[in-house]
CSV table of C-alpha atoms in Angstrom, one decimal:
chain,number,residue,atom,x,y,z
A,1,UNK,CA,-9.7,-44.0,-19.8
A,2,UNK,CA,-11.4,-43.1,-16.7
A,3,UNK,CA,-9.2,-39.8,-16.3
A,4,UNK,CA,-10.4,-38.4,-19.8
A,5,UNK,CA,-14.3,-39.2,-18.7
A,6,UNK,CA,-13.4,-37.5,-15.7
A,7,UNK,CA,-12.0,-34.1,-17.2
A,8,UNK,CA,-14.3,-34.3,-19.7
A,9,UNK,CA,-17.5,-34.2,-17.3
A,10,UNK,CA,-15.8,-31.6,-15.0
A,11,UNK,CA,-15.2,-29.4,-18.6
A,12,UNK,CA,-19.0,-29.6,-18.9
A,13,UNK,CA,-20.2,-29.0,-15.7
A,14,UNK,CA,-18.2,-25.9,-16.0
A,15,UNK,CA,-19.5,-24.6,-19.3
A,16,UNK,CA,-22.8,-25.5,-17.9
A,17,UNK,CA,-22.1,-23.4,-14.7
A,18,UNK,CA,-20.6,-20.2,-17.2
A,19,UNK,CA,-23.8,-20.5,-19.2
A,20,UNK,CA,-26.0,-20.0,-15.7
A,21,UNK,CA,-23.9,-17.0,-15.1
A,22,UNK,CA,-23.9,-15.7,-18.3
A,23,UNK,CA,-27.8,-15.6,-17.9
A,24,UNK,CA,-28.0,-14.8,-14.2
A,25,UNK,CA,-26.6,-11.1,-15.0
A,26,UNK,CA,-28.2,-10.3,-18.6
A,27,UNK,CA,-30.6,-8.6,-16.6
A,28,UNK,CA,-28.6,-6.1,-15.5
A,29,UNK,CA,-29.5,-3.4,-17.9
A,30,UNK,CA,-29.6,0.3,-17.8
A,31,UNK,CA,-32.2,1.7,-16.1
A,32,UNK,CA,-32.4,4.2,-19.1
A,33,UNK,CA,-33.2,1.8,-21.7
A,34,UNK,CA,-36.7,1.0,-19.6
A,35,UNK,CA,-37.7,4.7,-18.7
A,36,UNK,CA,-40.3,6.2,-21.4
A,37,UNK,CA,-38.8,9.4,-23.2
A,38,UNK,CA,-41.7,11.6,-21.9
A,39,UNK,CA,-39.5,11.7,-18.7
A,40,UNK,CA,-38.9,16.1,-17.6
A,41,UNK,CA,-35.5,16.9,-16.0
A,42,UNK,CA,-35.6,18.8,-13.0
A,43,UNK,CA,-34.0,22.2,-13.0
A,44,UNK,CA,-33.2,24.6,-10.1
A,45,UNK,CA,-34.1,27.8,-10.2
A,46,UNK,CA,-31.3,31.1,-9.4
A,47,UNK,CA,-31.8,34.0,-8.9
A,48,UNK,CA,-28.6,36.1,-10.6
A,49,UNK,CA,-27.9,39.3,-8.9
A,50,UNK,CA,-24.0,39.4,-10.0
A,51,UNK,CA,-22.7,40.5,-13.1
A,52,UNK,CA,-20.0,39.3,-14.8
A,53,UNK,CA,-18.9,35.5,-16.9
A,54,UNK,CA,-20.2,32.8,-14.3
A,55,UNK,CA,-19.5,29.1,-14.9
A,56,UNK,CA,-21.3,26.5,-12.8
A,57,UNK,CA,-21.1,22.7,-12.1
A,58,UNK,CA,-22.9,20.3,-10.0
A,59,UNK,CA,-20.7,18.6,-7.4
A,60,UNK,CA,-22.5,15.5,-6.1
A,61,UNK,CA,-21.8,14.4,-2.6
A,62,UNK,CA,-20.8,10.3,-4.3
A,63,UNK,CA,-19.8,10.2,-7.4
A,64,UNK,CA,-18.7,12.5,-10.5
A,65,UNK,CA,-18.6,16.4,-11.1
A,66,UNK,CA,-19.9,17.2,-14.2
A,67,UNK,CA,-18.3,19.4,-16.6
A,68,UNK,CA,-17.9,23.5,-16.2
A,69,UNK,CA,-20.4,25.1,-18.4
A,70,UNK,CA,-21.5,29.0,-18.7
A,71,UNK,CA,-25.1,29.7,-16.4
A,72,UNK,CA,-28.0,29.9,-18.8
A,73,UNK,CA,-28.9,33.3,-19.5
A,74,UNK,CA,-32.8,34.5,-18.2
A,75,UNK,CA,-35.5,33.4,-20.0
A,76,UNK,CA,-37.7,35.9,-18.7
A,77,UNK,CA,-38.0,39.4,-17.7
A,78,UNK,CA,-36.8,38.5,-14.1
A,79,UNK,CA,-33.3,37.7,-13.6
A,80,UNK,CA,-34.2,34.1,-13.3
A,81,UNK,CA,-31.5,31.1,-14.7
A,82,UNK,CA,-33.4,27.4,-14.8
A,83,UNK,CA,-30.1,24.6,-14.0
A,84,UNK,CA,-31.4,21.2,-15.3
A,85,UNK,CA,-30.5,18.5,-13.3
A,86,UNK,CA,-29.4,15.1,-14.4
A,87,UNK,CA,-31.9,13.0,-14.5
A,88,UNK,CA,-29.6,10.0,-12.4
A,89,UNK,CA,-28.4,12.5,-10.2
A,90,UNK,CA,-29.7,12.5,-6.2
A,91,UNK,CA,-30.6,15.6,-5.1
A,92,UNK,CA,-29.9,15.8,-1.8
A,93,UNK,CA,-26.4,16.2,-1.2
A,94,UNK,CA,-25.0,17.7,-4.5
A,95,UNK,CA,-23.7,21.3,-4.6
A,96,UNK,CA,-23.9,23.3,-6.9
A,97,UNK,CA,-20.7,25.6,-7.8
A,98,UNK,CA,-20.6,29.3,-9.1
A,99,UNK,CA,-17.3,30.5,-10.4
A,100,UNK,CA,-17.1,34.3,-11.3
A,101,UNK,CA,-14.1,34.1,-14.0
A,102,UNK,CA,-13.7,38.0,-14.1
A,103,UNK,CA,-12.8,38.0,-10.2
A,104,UNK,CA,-11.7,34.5,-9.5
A,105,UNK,CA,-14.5,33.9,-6.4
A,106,UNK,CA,-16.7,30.7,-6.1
A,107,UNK,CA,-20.5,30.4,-4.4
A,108,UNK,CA,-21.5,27.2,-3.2
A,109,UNK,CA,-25.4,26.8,-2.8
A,110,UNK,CA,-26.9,23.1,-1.9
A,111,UNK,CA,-29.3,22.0,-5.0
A,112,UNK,CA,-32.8,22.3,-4.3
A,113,UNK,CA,-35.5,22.6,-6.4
A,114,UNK,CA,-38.5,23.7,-4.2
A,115,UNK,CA,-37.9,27.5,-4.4
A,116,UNK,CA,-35.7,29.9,-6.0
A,117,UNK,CA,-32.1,30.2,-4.6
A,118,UNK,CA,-30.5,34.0,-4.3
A,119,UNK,CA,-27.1,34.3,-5.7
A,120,UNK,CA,-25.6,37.9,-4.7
A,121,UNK,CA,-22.4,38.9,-4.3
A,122,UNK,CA,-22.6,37.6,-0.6
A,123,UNK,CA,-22.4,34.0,-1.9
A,124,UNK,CA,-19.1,34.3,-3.1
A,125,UNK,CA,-16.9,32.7,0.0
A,126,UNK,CA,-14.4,31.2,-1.5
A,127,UNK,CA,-11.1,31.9,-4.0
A,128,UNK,CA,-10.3,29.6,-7.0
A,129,UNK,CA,-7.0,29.3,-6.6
A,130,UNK,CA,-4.0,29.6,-4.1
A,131,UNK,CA,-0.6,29.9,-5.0
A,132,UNK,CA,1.5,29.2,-2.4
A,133,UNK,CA,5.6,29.7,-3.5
A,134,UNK,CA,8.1,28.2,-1.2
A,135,UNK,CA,11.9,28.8,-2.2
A,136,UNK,CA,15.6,28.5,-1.1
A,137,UNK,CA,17.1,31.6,-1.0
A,138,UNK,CA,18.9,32.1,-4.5
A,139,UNK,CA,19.0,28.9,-5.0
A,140,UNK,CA,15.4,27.9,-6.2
A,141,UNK,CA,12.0,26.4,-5.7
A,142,UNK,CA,11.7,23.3,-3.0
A,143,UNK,CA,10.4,20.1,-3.4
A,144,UNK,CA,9.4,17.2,-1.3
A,145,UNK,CA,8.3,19.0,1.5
A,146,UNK,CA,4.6,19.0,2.0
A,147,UNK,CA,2.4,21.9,2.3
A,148,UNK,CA,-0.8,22.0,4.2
A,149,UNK,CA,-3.4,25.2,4.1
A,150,UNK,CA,-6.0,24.9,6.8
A,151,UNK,CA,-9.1,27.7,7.9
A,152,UNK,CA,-11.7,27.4,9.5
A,153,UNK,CA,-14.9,27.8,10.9
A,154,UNK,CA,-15.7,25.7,8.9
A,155,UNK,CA,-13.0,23.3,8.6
A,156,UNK,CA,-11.0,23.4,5.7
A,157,UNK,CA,-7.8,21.3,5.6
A,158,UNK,CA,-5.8,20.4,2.1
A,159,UNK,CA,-2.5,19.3,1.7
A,160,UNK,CA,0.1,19.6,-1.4
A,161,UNK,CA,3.7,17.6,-1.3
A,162,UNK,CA,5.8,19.6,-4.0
A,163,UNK,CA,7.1,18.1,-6.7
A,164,UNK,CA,9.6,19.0,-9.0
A,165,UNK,CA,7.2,19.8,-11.9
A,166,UNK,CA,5.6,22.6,-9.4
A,167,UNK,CA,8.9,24.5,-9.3
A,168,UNK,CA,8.4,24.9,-5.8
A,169,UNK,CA,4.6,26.0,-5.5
A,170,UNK,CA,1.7,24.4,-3.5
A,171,UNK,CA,-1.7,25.1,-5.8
A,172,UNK,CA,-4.7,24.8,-3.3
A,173,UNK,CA,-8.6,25.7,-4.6
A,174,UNK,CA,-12.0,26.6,-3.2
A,175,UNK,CA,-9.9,28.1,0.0
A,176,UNK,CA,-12.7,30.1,2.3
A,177,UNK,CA,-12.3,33.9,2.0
A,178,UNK,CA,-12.7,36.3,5.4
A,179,UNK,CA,-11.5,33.6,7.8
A,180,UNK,CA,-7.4,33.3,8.8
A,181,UNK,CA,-5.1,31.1,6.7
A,182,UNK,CA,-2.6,29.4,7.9
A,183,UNK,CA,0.4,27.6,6.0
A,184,UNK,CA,2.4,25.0,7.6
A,185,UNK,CA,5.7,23.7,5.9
A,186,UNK,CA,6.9,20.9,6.8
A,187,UNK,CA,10.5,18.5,5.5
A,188,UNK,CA,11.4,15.9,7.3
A,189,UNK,CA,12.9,16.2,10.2
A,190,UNK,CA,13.3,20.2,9.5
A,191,UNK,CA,11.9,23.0,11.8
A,192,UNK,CA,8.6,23.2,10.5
A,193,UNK,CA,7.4,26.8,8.6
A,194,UNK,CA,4.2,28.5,9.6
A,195,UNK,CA,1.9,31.8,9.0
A,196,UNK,CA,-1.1,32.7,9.2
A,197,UNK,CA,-2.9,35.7,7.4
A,198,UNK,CA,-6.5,36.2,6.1
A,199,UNK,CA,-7.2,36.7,2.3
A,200,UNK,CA,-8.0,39.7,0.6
A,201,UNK,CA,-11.9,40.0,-0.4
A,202,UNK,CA,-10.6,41.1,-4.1
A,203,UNK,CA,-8.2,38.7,-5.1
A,204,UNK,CA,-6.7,38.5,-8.5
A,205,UNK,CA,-9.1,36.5,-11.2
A,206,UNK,CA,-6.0,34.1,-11.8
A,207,UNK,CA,-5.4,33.3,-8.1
A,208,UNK,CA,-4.3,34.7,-4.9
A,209,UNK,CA,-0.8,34.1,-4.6
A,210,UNK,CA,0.8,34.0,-0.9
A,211,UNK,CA,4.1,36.0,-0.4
A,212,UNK,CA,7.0,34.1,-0.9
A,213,UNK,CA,7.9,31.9,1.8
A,214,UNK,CA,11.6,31.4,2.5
A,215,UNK,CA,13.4,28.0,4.3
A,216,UNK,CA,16.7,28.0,5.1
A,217,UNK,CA,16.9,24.0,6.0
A,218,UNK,CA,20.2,22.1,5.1
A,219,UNK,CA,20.4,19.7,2.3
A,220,UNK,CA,16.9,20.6,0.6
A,221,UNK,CA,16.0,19.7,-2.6
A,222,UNK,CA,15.2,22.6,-4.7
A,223,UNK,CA,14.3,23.0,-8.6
A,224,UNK,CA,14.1,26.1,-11.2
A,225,UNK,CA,11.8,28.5,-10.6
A,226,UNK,CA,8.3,28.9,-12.1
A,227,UNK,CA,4.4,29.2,-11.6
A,228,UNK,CA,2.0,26.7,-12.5
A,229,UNK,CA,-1.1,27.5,-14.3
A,230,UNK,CA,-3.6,28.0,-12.2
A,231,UNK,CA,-6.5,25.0,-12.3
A,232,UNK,CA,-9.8,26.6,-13.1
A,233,UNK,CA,-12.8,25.3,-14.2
A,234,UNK,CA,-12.9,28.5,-16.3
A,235,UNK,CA,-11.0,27.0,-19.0
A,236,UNK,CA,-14.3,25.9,-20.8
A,237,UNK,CA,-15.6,28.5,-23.1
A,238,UNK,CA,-18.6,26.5,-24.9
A,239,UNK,CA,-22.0,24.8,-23.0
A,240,UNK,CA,-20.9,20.8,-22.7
A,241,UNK,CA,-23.4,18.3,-22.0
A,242,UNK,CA,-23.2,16.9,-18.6
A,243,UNK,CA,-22.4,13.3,-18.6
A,244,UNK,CA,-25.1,11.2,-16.9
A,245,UNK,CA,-24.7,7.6,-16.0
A,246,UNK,CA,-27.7,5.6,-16.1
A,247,UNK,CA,-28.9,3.9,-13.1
A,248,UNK,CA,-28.4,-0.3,-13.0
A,249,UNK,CA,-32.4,-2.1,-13.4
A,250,UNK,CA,-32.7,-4.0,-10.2
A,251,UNK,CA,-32.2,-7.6,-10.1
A,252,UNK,CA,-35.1,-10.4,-9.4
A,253,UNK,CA,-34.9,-12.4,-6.2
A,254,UNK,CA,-34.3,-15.0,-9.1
A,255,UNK,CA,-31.5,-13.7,-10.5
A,256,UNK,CA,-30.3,-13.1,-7.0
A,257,UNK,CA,-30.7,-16.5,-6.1
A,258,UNK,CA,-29.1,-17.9,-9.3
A,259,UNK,CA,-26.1,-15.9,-9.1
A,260,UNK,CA,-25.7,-17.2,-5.0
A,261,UNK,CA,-25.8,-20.6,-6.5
A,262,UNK,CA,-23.2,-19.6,-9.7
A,263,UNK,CA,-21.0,-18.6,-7.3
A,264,UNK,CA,-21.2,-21.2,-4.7
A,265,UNK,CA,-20.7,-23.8,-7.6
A,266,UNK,CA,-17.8,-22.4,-9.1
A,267,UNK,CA,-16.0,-21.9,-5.5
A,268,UNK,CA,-16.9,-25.6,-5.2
A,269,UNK,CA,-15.3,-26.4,-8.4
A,270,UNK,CA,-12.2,-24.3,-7.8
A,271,UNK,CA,-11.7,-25.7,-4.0
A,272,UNK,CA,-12.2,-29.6,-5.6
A,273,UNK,CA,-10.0,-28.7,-8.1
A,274,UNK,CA,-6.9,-27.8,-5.6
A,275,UNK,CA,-7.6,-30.3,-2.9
A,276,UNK,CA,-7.0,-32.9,-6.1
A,277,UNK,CA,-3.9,-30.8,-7.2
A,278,UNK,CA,-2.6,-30.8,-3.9
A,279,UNK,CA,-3.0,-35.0,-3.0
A,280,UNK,CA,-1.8,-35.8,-6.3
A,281,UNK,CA,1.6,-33.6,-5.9
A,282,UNK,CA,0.8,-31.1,-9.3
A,283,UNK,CA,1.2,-28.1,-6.8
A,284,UNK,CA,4.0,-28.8,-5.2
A,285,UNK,CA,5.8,-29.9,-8.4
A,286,UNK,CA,4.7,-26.7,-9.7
A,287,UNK,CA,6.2,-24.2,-7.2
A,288,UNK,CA,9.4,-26.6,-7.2
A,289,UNK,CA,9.4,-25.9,-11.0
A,290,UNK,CA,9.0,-21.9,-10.4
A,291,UNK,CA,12.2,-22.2,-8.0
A,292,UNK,CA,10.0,-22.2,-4.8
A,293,UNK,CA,11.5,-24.3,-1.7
A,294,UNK,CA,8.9,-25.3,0.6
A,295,UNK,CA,10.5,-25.3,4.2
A,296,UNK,CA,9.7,-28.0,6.7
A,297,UNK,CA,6.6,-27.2,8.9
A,298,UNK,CA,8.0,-26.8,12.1
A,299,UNK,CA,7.3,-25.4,15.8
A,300,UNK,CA,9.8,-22.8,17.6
A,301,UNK,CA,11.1,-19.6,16.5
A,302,UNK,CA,11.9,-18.4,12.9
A,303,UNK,CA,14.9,-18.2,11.2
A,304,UNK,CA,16.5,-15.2,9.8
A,305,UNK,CA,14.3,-13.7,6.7
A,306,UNK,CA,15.0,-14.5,3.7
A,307,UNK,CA,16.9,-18.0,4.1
A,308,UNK,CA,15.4,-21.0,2.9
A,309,UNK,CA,15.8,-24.3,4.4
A,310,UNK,CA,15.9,-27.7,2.1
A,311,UNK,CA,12.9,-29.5,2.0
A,312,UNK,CA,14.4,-33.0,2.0
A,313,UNK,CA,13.4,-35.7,4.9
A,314,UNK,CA,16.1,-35.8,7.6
A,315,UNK,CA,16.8,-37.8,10.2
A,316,UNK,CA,14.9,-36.3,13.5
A,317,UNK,CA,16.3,-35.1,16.4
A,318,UNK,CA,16.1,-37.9,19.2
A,319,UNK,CA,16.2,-36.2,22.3
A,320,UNK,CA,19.0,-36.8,24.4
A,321,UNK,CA,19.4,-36.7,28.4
A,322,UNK,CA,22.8,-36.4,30.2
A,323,UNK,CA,24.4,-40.1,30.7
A,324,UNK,CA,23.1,-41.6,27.7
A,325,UNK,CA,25.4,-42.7,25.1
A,326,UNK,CA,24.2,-40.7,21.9
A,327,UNK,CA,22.1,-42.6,19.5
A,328,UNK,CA,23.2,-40.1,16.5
A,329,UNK,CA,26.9,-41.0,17.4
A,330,UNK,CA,29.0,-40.8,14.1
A,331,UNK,CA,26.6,-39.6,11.5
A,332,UNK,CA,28.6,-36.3,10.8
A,333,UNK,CA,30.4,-35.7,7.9
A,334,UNK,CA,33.7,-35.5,8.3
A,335,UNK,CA,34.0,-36.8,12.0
A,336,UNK,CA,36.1,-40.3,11.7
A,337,UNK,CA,36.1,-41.6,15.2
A,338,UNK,CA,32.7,-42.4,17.2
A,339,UNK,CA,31.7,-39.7,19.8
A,340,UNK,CA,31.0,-41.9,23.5
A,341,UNK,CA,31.5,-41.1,26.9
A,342,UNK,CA,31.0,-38.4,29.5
A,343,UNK,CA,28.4,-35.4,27.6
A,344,UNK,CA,30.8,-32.9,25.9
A,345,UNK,CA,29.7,-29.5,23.5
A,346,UNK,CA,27.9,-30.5,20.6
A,347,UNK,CA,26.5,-28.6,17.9
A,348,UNK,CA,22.7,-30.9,16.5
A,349,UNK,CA,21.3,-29.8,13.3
A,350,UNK,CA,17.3,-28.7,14.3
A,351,UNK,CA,16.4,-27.8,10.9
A,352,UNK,CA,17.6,-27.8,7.4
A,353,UNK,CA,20.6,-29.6,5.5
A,354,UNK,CA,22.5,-30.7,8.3
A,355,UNK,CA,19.0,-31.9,10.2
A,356,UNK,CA,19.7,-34.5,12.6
A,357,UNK,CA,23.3,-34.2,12.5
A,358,UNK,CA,25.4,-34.0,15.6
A,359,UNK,CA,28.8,-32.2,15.9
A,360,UNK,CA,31.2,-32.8,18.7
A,361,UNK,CA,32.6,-29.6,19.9
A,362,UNK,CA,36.3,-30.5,21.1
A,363,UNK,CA,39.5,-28.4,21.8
A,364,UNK,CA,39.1,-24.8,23.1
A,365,UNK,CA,39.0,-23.4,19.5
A,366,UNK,CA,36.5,-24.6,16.9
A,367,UNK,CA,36.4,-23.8,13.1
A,368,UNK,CA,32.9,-24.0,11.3
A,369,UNK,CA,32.9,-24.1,7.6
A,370,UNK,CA,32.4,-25.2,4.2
A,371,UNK,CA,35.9,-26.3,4.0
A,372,UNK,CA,36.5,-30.0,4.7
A,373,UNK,CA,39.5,-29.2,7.4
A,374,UNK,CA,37.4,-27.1,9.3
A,375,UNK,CA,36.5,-29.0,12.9
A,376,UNK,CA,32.5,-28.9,11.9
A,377,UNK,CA,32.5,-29.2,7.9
A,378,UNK,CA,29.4,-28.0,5.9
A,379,UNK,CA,30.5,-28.9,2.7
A,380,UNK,CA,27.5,-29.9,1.2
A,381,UNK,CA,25.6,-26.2,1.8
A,382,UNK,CA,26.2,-23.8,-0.6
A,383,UNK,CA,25.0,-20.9,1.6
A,384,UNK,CA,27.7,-21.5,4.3
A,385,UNK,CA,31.7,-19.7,3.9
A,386,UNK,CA,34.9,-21.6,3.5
A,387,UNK,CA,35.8,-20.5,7.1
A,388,UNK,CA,32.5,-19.3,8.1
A,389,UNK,CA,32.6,-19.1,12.5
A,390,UNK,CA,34.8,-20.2,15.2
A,391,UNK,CA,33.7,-21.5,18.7
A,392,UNK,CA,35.7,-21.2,21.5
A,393,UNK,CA,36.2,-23.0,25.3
A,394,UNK,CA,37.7,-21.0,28.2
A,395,UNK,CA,37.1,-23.0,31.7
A,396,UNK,CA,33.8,-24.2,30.7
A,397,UNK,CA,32.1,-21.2,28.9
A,398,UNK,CA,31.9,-20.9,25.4
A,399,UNK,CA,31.0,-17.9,23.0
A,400,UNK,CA,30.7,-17.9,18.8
A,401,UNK,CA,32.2,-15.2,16.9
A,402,UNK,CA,31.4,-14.4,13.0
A,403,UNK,CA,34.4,-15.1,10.9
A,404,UNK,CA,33.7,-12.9,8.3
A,405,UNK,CA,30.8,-15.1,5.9
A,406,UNK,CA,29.1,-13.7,3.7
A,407,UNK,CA,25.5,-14.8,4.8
A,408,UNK,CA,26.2,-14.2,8.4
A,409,UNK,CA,25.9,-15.8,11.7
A,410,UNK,CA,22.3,-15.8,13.7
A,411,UNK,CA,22.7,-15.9,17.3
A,412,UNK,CA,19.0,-17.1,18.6
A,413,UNK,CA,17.8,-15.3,15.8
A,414,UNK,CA,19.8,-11.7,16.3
A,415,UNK,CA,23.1,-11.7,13.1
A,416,UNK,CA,26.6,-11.3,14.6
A,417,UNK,CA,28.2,-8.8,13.5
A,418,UNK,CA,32.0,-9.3,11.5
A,419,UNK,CA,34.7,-10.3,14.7
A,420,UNK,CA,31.6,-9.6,17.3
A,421,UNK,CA,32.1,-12.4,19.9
A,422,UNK,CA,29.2,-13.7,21.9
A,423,UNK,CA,29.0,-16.0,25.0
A,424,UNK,CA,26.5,-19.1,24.3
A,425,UNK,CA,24.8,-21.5,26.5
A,426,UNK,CA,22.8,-24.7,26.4
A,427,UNK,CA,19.6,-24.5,24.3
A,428,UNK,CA,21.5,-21.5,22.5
A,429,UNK,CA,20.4,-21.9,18.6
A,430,UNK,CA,22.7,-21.0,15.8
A,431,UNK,CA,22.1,-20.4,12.6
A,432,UNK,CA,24.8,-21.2,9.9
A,433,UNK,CA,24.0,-21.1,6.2
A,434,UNK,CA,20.7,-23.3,6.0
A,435,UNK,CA,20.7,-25.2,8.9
A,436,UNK,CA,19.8,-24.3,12.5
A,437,UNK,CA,21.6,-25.8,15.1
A,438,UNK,CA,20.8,-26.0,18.8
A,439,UNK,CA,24.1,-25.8,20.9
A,440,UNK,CA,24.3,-28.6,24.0
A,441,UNK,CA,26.3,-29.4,26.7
């Protein structure tokens, strides 16, 4: 009874939270839906002293280009074009971009509005479009090498990884005219292309395309031939409405405030409701239901990635110093007679299935594996071979060699290799299956 009245106050302190938020942000309205409709665009004012079909855009210097659209024609004697401006777009900052169609050149002028702005032939400083090919000698266009065009001053830097839709050419745009070019190709681990050269003031009104450039690298990926379309934003043929994205209204200290406190409450609500979760075992019994293993917390160094240790309660480790009969004596699987005397080589489980678990080490050859006849038996892990690692005794040294499992063998950490043989010493850990060991003497 007192669990429903429970969930059923925290299922209305949560609505009641919701609601707070709902109205903490209603006021968060366009800015547009408050302005009057007597509001004037701005407009900048250019002075056209080209000829020929122009298309401009405004390029912000945060945000969203708008669409290409033809310049307006004069509406005076005077060659003079009026731009209107968004009304929700800054000033400051935003370019504004002349393409010439008929020869393929671009003139960048900063928006102001101020004074009139000249645009001449002399603005022009850029081409639309670079083609750069880069082919295998008959056998086709490359791809997934990457292509980078710099120039400068200024600095210009853009990059192009070919793909096999490009049929081996690198498209790069707004590249500056009168100032050396330089391609760099670059595959791999290849002996990088490059040239340099500086672009023709006339270039063709589809796009300047660089000569062929010809690699001769081993094993390169190449596709069939054939040129892109060129990108230009002289593809639009009608005037298109710029789209303009109203400003956000902003909010009250109020609404400030209430929104801190939403927030704070429902971080509240979220952390009470795990910390419960947690004591009362849901989460745990969850992630066990999804096929998660928890592994024991536990100091020291990892074990390999990707094995995971069983999350049962073992018997610990009780330390043990040289003369002392052991206090584990008997409690592995498999091992008949009592373990006393004189400290010999022993195998103790630090972590995992076999935790707790102490193995004598006897004879100068050792088997370890999932078979019961082997001289250490792990039959109860899953994750461990039927003959899975042999140790070996020569004059007091020992050394652990990989039998051939399937999961491996972890020497402090580093996996043995098939065969490899290793020397071990005290404090050595080993890692079999899901179980770590720590070797002793």
């Amino acid at each position: 009874m007192l669990g429903t009245v429970r969930a059923r106050m925290v299922l209305a302190c949560s609505l009641l939270l919701l609601g707070v938020a709902a109205y903490a942000q209603k006021a968060q309205v366009p800015a547009a839906a408050l302005a009057t409709s007597s509001k004037r665009a701005a407009t900048m004012q250019i002075k056209v002293a080209v000829t020929g079909s122009l298309l401009y855009r405004l390029i912000p210097l945060a945000g969203i280009a708008t669409v290409p659209v033809p310049v307006p024609a004069a509406s005076s004697a005077a060659p003079i074009a009026a731009i209107p401006l968004p009304a929700n777009m800054p000033i400051k900052g935003t370019t504004l971009e002349v393409v010439d169609t008929t020869t393929g050149k671009v003139a960048h002028l900063p928006v102001q509005t101020e004074r009139i702005s000249e645009l001449d032939e002399g603005s022009f400083t850029f081409v639309q479009t670079v083609l750069v090919p880069v082919q295998v000698q008959n056998k086709g266009g490359v791809t997934d090498a990457t292509v980078t065009l710099t120039s400068g001053p200024p600095t210009y830097q853009q990059q192009w990884t070919l793909k096999p839709a490009d049929g081996g050419v690198a498209q790069f745009t707004n590249v500056p005219l009168r100032n050396p070019v330089t391609v760099k190709v670059v595959n791999g681990t290849d002996p990088p292309f490059e040239q340099t050269q500086t672009l023709p003031t006339n270039p063709p009104a589809d796009g300047y395309r660089w000569p062929t450039i010809y690699v001769s690298w081993p094993d390169t990926h190449t596709v069939a031939i054939h040129s892109p379309m060129p990108t230009s934003a002289g593809s639009a043929t009608a005037p298109v409405a710029a789209p303009a994205t109203a400003p956000l209204q902003p909010a009250s200290p109020l609404d400030k405030l209430l929104s801190v406190v939403v927030s704070a409450g429902l971080l509240a609500l979220l952390g009470w409701g795990l910390y419960t979760g947690y004591q009362r075992g849901h989460i745990k019994k969850a992630l066990e239901g999804m096929g998660v293993v928890i592994p024991p917390m536990e100091s020291g160094q990892p074990g390999p990635p990707g094995v995971q240790f069983d999350s049962r309660e073992r018997v610990p480790v009780v330390q043990i110093t040289e003369g002392v009969v052991d206090p584990l004596v008997g409690v592995a699987p498999g091992m008949p007679q009592a373990y006393t005397g004189a400290p010999a080589p022993k195998l103790i489980g630090k972590a995992g299935t076999f935790t707790g678990t102490i193995f004598p080490l006897g004879g100068p050859l050792i088997q370890i594996g999932r078979d019961t006849s082997c001289d250490v038996p792990l039959a109860s892990d899953a994750n461990v071979s039927r003959r899975h690692a042999t140790i070996t005794s020569d004059g007091g040294t020992f050394s652990i060699a990989d039998s051939g499992s399937s999961n491996g063998t972890f020497l402090n950490g580093t996996r043995l290799a098939a065969g490899e043989v290793k020397p071990i010493a005290p404090g050595d850990e080993i890692h079999i299956g899901n179980t770590r060991f720590r070797f002793e003497v």
